[in-house]
Coordinates of C-alpha atoms in Angstrom, one line a residue:
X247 CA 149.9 106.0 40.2
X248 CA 153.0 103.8 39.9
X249 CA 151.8 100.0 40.0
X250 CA 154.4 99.4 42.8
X251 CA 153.2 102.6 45.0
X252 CA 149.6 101.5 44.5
X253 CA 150.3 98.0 45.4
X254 CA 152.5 99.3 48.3
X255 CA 149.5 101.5 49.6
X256 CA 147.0 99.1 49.6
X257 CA 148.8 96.7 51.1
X258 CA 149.2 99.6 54.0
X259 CA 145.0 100.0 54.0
X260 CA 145.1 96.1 54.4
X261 CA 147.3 96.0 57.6
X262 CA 145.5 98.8 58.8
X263 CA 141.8 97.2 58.5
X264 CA 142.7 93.6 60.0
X265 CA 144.9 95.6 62.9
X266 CA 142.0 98.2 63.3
X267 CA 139.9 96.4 66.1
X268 CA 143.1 95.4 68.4
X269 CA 144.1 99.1 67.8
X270 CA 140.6 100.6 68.8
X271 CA 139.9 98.1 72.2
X272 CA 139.8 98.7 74.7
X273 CA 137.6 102.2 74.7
X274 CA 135.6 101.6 77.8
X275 CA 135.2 99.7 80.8
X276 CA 135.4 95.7 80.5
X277 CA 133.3 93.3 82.5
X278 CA 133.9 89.8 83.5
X279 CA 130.9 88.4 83.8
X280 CA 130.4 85.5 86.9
X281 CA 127.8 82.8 86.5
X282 CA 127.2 82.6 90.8
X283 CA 127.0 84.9 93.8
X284 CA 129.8 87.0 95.6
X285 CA 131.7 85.3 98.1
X286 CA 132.4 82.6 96.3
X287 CA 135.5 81.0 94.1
X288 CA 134.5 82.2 91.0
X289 CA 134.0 85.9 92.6
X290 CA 137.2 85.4 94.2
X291 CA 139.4 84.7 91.1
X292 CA 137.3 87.2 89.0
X293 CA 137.6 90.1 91.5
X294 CA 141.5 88.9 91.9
X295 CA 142.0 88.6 88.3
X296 CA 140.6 91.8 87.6
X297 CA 143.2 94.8 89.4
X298 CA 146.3 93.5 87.3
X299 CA 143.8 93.3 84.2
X300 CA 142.5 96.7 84.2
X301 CA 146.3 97.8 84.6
X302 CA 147.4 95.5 81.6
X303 CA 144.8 96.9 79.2
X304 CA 144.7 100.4 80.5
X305 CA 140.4 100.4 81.3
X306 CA 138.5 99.3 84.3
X307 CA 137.7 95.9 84.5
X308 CA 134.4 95.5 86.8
X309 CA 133.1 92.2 88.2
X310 CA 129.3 91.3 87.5
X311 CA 127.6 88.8 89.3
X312 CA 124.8 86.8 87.4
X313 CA 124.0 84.1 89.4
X314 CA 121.2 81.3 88.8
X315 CA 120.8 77.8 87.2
X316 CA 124.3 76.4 88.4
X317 CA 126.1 79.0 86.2
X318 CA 123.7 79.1 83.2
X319 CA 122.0 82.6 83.5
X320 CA 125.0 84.6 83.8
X321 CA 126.5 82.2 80.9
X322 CA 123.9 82.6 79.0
X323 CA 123.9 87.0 79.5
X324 CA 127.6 86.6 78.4
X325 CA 126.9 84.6 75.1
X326 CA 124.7 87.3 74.1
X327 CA 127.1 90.3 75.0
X328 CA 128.6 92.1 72.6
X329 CA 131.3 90.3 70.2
X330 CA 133.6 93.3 70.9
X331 CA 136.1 92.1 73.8
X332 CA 134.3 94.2 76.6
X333 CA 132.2 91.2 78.2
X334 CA 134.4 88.7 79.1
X335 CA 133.1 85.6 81.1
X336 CA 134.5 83.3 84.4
X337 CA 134.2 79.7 82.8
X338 CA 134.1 76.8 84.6
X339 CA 133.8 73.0 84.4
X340 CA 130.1 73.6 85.5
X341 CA 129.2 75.5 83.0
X342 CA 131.8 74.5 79.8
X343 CA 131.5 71.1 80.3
X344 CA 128.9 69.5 82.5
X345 CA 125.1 71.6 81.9
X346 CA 125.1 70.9 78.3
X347 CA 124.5 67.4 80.0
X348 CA 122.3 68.2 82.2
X349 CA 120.1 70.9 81.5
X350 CA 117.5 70.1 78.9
X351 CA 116.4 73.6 77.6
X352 CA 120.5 75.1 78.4
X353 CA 120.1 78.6 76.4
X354 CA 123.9 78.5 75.6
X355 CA 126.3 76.2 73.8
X356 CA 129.8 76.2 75.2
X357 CA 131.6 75.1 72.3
X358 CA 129.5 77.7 70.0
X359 CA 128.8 80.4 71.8
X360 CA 132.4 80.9 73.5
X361 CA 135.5 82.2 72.1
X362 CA 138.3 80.5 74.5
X363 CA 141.2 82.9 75.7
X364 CA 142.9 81.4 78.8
X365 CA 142.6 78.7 81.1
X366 CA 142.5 80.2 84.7
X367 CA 144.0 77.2 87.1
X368 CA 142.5 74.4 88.5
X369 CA 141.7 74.2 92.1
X370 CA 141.3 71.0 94.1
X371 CA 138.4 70.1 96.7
X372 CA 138.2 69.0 100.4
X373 CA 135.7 67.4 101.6
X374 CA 134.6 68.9 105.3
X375 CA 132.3 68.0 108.3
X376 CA 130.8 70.4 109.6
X377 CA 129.6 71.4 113.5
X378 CA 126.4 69.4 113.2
X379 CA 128.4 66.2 113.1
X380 CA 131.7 66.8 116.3
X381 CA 131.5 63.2 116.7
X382 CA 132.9 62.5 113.1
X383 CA 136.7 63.0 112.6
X384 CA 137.4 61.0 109.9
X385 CA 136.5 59.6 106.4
X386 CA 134.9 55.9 107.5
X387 CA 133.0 57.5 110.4
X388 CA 131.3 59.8 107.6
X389 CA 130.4 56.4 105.7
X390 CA 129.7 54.8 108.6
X391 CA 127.4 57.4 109.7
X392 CA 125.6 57.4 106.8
X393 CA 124.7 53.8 106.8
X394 CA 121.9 53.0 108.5
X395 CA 119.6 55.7 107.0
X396 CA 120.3 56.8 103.1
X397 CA 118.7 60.4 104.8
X398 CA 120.3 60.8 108.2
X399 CA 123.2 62.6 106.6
X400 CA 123.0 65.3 104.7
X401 CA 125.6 67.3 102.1
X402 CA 125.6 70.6 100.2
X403 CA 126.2 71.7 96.9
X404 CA 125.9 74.5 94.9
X405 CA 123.2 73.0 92.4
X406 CA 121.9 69.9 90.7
X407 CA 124.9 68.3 88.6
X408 CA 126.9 70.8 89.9
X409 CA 130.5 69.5 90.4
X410 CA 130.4 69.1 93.9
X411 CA 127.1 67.4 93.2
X412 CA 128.6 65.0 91.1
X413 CA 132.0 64.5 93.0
X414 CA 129.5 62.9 96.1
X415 CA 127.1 61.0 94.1
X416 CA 130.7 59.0 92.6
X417 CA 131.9 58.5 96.4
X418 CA 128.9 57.1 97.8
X419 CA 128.1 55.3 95.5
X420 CA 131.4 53.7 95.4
X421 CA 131.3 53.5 99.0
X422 CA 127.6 51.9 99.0
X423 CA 126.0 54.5 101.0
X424 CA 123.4 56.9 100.2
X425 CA 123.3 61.0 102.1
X426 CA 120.7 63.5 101.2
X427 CA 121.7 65.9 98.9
X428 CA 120.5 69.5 99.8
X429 CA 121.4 72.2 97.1
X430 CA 122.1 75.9 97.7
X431 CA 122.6 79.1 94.9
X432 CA 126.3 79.0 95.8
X433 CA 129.2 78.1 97.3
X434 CA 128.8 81.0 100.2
X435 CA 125.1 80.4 100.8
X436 CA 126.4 76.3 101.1
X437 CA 129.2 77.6 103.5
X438 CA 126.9 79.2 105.9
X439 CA 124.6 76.4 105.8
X440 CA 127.5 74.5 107.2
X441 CA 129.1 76.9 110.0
X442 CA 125.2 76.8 111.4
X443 CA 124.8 73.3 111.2
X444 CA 121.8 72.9 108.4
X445 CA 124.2 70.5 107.1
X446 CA 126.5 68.3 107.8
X447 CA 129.2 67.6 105.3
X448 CA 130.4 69.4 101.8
X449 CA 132.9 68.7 99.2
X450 CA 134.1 72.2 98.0
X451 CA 137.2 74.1 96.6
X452 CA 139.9 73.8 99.2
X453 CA 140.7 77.6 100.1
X454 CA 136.8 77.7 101.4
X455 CA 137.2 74.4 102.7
X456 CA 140.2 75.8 104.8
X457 CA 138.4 78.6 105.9
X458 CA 135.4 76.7 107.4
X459 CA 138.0 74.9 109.6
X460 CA 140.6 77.3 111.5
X461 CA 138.0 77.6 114.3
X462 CA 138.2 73.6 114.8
X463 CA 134.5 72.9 114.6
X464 CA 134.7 72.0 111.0
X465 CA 137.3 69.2 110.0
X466 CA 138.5 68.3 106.7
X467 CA 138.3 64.2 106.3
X468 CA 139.8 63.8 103.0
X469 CA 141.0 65.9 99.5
X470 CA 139.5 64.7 95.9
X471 CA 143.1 65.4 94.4
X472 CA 145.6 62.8 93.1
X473 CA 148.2 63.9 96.1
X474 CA 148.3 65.8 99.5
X475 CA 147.4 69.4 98.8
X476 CA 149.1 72.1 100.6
X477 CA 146.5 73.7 102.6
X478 CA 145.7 70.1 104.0
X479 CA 148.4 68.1 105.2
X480 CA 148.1 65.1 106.1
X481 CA 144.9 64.6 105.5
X482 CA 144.4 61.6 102.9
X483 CA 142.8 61.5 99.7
X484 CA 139.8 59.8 98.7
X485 CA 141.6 57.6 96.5
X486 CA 143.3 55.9 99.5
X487 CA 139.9 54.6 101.0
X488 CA 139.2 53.3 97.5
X489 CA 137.2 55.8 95.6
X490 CA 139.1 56.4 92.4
X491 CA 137.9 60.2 92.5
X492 CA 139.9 63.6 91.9
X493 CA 137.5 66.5 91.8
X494 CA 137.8 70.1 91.3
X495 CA 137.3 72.9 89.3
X496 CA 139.0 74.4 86.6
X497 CA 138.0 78.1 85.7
X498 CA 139.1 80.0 82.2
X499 CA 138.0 82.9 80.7
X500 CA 136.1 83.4 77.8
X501 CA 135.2 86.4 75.1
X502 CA 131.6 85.5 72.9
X503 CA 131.6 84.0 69.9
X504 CA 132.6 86.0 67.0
X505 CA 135.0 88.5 68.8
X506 CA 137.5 89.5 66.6
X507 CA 140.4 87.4 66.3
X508 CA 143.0 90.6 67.0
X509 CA 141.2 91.5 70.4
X510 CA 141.7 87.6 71.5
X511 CA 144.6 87.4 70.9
X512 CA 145.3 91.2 72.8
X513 CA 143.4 89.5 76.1
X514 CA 145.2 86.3 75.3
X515 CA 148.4 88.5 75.8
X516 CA 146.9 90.9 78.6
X517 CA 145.5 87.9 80.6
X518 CA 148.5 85.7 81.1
X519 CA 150.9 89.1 81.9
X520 CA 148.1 89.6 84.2
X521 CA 148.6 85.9 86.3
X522 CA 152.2 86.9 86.6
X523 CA 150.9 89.9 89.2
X524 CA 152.5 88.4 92.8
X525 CA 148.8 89.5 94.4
X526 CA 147.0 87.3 91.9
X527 CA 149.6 84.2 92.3
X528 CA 149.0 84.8 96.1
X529 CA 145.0 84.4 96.2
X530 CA 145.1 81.7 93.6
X531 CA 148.1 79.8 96.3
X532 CA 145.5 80.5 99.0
X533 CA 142.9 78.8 97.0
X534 CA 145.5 75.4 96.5
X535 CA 146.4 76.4 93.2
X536 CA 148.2 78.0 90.8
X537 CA 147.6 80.0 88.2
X538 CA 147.9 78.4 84.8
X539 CA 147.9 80.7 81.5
X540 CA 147.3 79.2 78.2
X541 CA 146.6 79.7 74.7
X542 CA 143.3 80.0 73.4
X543 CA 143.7 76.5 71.2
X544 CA 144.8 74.6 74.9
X545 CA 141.9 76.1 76.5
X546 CA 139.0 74.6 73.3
X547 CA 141.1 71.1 73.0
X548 CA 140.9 71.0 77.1
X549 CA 137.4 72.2 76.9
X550 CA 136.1 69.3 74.6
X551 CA 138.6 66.3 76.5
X552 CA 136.2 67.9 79.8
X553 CA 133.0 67.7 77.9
X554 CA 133.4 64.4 77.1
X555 CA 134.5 62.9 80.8
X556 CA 131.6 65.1 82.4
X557 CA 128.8 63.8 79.8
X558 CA 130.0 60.2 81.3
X559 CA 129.6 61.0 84.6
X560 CA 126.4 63.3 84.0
X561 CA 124.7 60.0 82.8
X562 CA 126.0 57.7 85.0
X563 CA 124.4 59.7 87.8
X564 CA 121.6 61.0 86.1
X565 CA 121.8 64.3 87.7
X566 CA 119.5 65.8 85.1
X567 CA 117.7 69.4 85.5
X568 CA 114.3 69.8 84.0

């Protein structure tokens, strides 16, 4: 064989092998794999992400929820999935950047066990009183409330050191006041704690937070954002009653380690068309957000500045898990 043919057709084989496992995936039905229960954000997005998904990459994309441990069982299920683009995983601040803080035995690493594809959006919180509390309509009243007994009022959150958790502890303790914390599995078993009273306040992701409230008995007394968001207006920020506080969460989406570098980059590609679908935009504006593709070196450099603010605020609370 001529030198140049040989060279020629080896250079084909080449292209052919590094292209092969983009060219063979998908060849069955994906999952995106959700660390908490249905109902709430996370299941929201997923379930919303994944229509326009199946259609971009041509296979079913099913939702599984694994709930438990503020994120960490069903992060820790995807981490050990299969490195072959099928198992993709819901991300979010909870469980990327704040339980490597505080959980001592975490069976996942975020930074190791986590190939990055795209950043999801980042959706802002409200912080609501619910129908246990009619006499409170605003911010100070909640302070003032809370006062004269460091248990008299209570708040919900969807774990130990999860971020609404975390957000609290930061405002009271700015604010000199101490609530009971009561945590619950999620952010829908939280939300029906609060529409039957078992609680009385909750800082959580403003499209739930504006749901609780049409019927008028719930009220939303401030937003942990930097500015007025949408679905609250007029209603002020925390910041303007002195806690220096925005709080939210950000959610991205994730392939295990080791997944070849072709099929990230072919999610990379089907992901972000997929945010451009008008129904997706729609649920993520219902949420208060919007959607926010990026590339899977944006998503690891956001990923470690998170880490890295969270760990600060992880210890400064010392909202640990044993």
């Amino acid at each position: 064989m001529p030198k140049i043919r040989r060279r020629a057709l080896l250079g084909a084989v080449s292209a052919v092998t590094l292209s092969s496992p983009a060219l063979a995936f998908p060849d069955r039905t994906l999952r995106i794999i959700s660390g908490f229960p249905p109902g709430g954000l996370n299941d929201i997005i997923a379930r919303a992400l994944a229509q326009p998904l199946s259609a971009e990459l041509g296979q079913a994309v099913v939702v599984e929820n694994r709930g438990g441990a503020g994120g960490s069982v069903g992060a820790t299920a995807a981490a050990r999935s299969a490195p072959d683009g099928h198992a993709l995983w819901m991300g979010i601040v909870d469980t990327q950047a704040i339980n490597p803080f505080a959980y001592r035995n975490l069976q996942y690493d975020p930074d190791r066990d986590f190939a990055p594809i795209s950043m999801v959006g980042r959706f802002p919180f409200a912080l609501i009183v619910g129908p246990s509390r009619p006499g409170i309509q605003s911010f100070p009243q909640l302070i003032d409330a809370a006062r004269p007994d460091p248990e008299g009022v209570t708040y919900a959150s969807w774990g130990v050191a999860s971020t609404p958790h975390l957000a609290m502890e930061r405002i009271l303790a700015q604010q000199g006041v101490r609530m009971l914390h009561v945590p619950f599995t999620g952010q829908a078993p939280a939300m029906q704690a609060i529409l039957a009273g078992q609680v009385d306040c909750f800082a959580l992701p403003a499209g739930g937070a504006e749901s609780l409230t049409r019927d008028g008995r719930s009220r939303a007394v401030a937003v942990l954002a930097p500015g007025e968001v949408p679905l609250f207006p007029g209603v002020p920020t925390v910041k303007s009653f002195g806690a220096p506080l925005e709080s939210g969460l950000w959610k991205a989406i994730y392939a295990p380690a080791r997944t070849p570098a072709p099929v990230i980059a072919q999610l990379n590609a089907a992901v972000r068309r997929a945010m451009t679908n008008a129904a997706f935009i729609e649920v993520v504006r219902q949420q208060g957000a919007v959607p926010e593709p990026s590339t899977p070196e944006f998503l690891a450099a956001f990923q470690r500045d998170e880490r890295r603010a969270w760990g600060d605020v992880v210890r400064s609370t010392n909202a640990l898990v044993e």
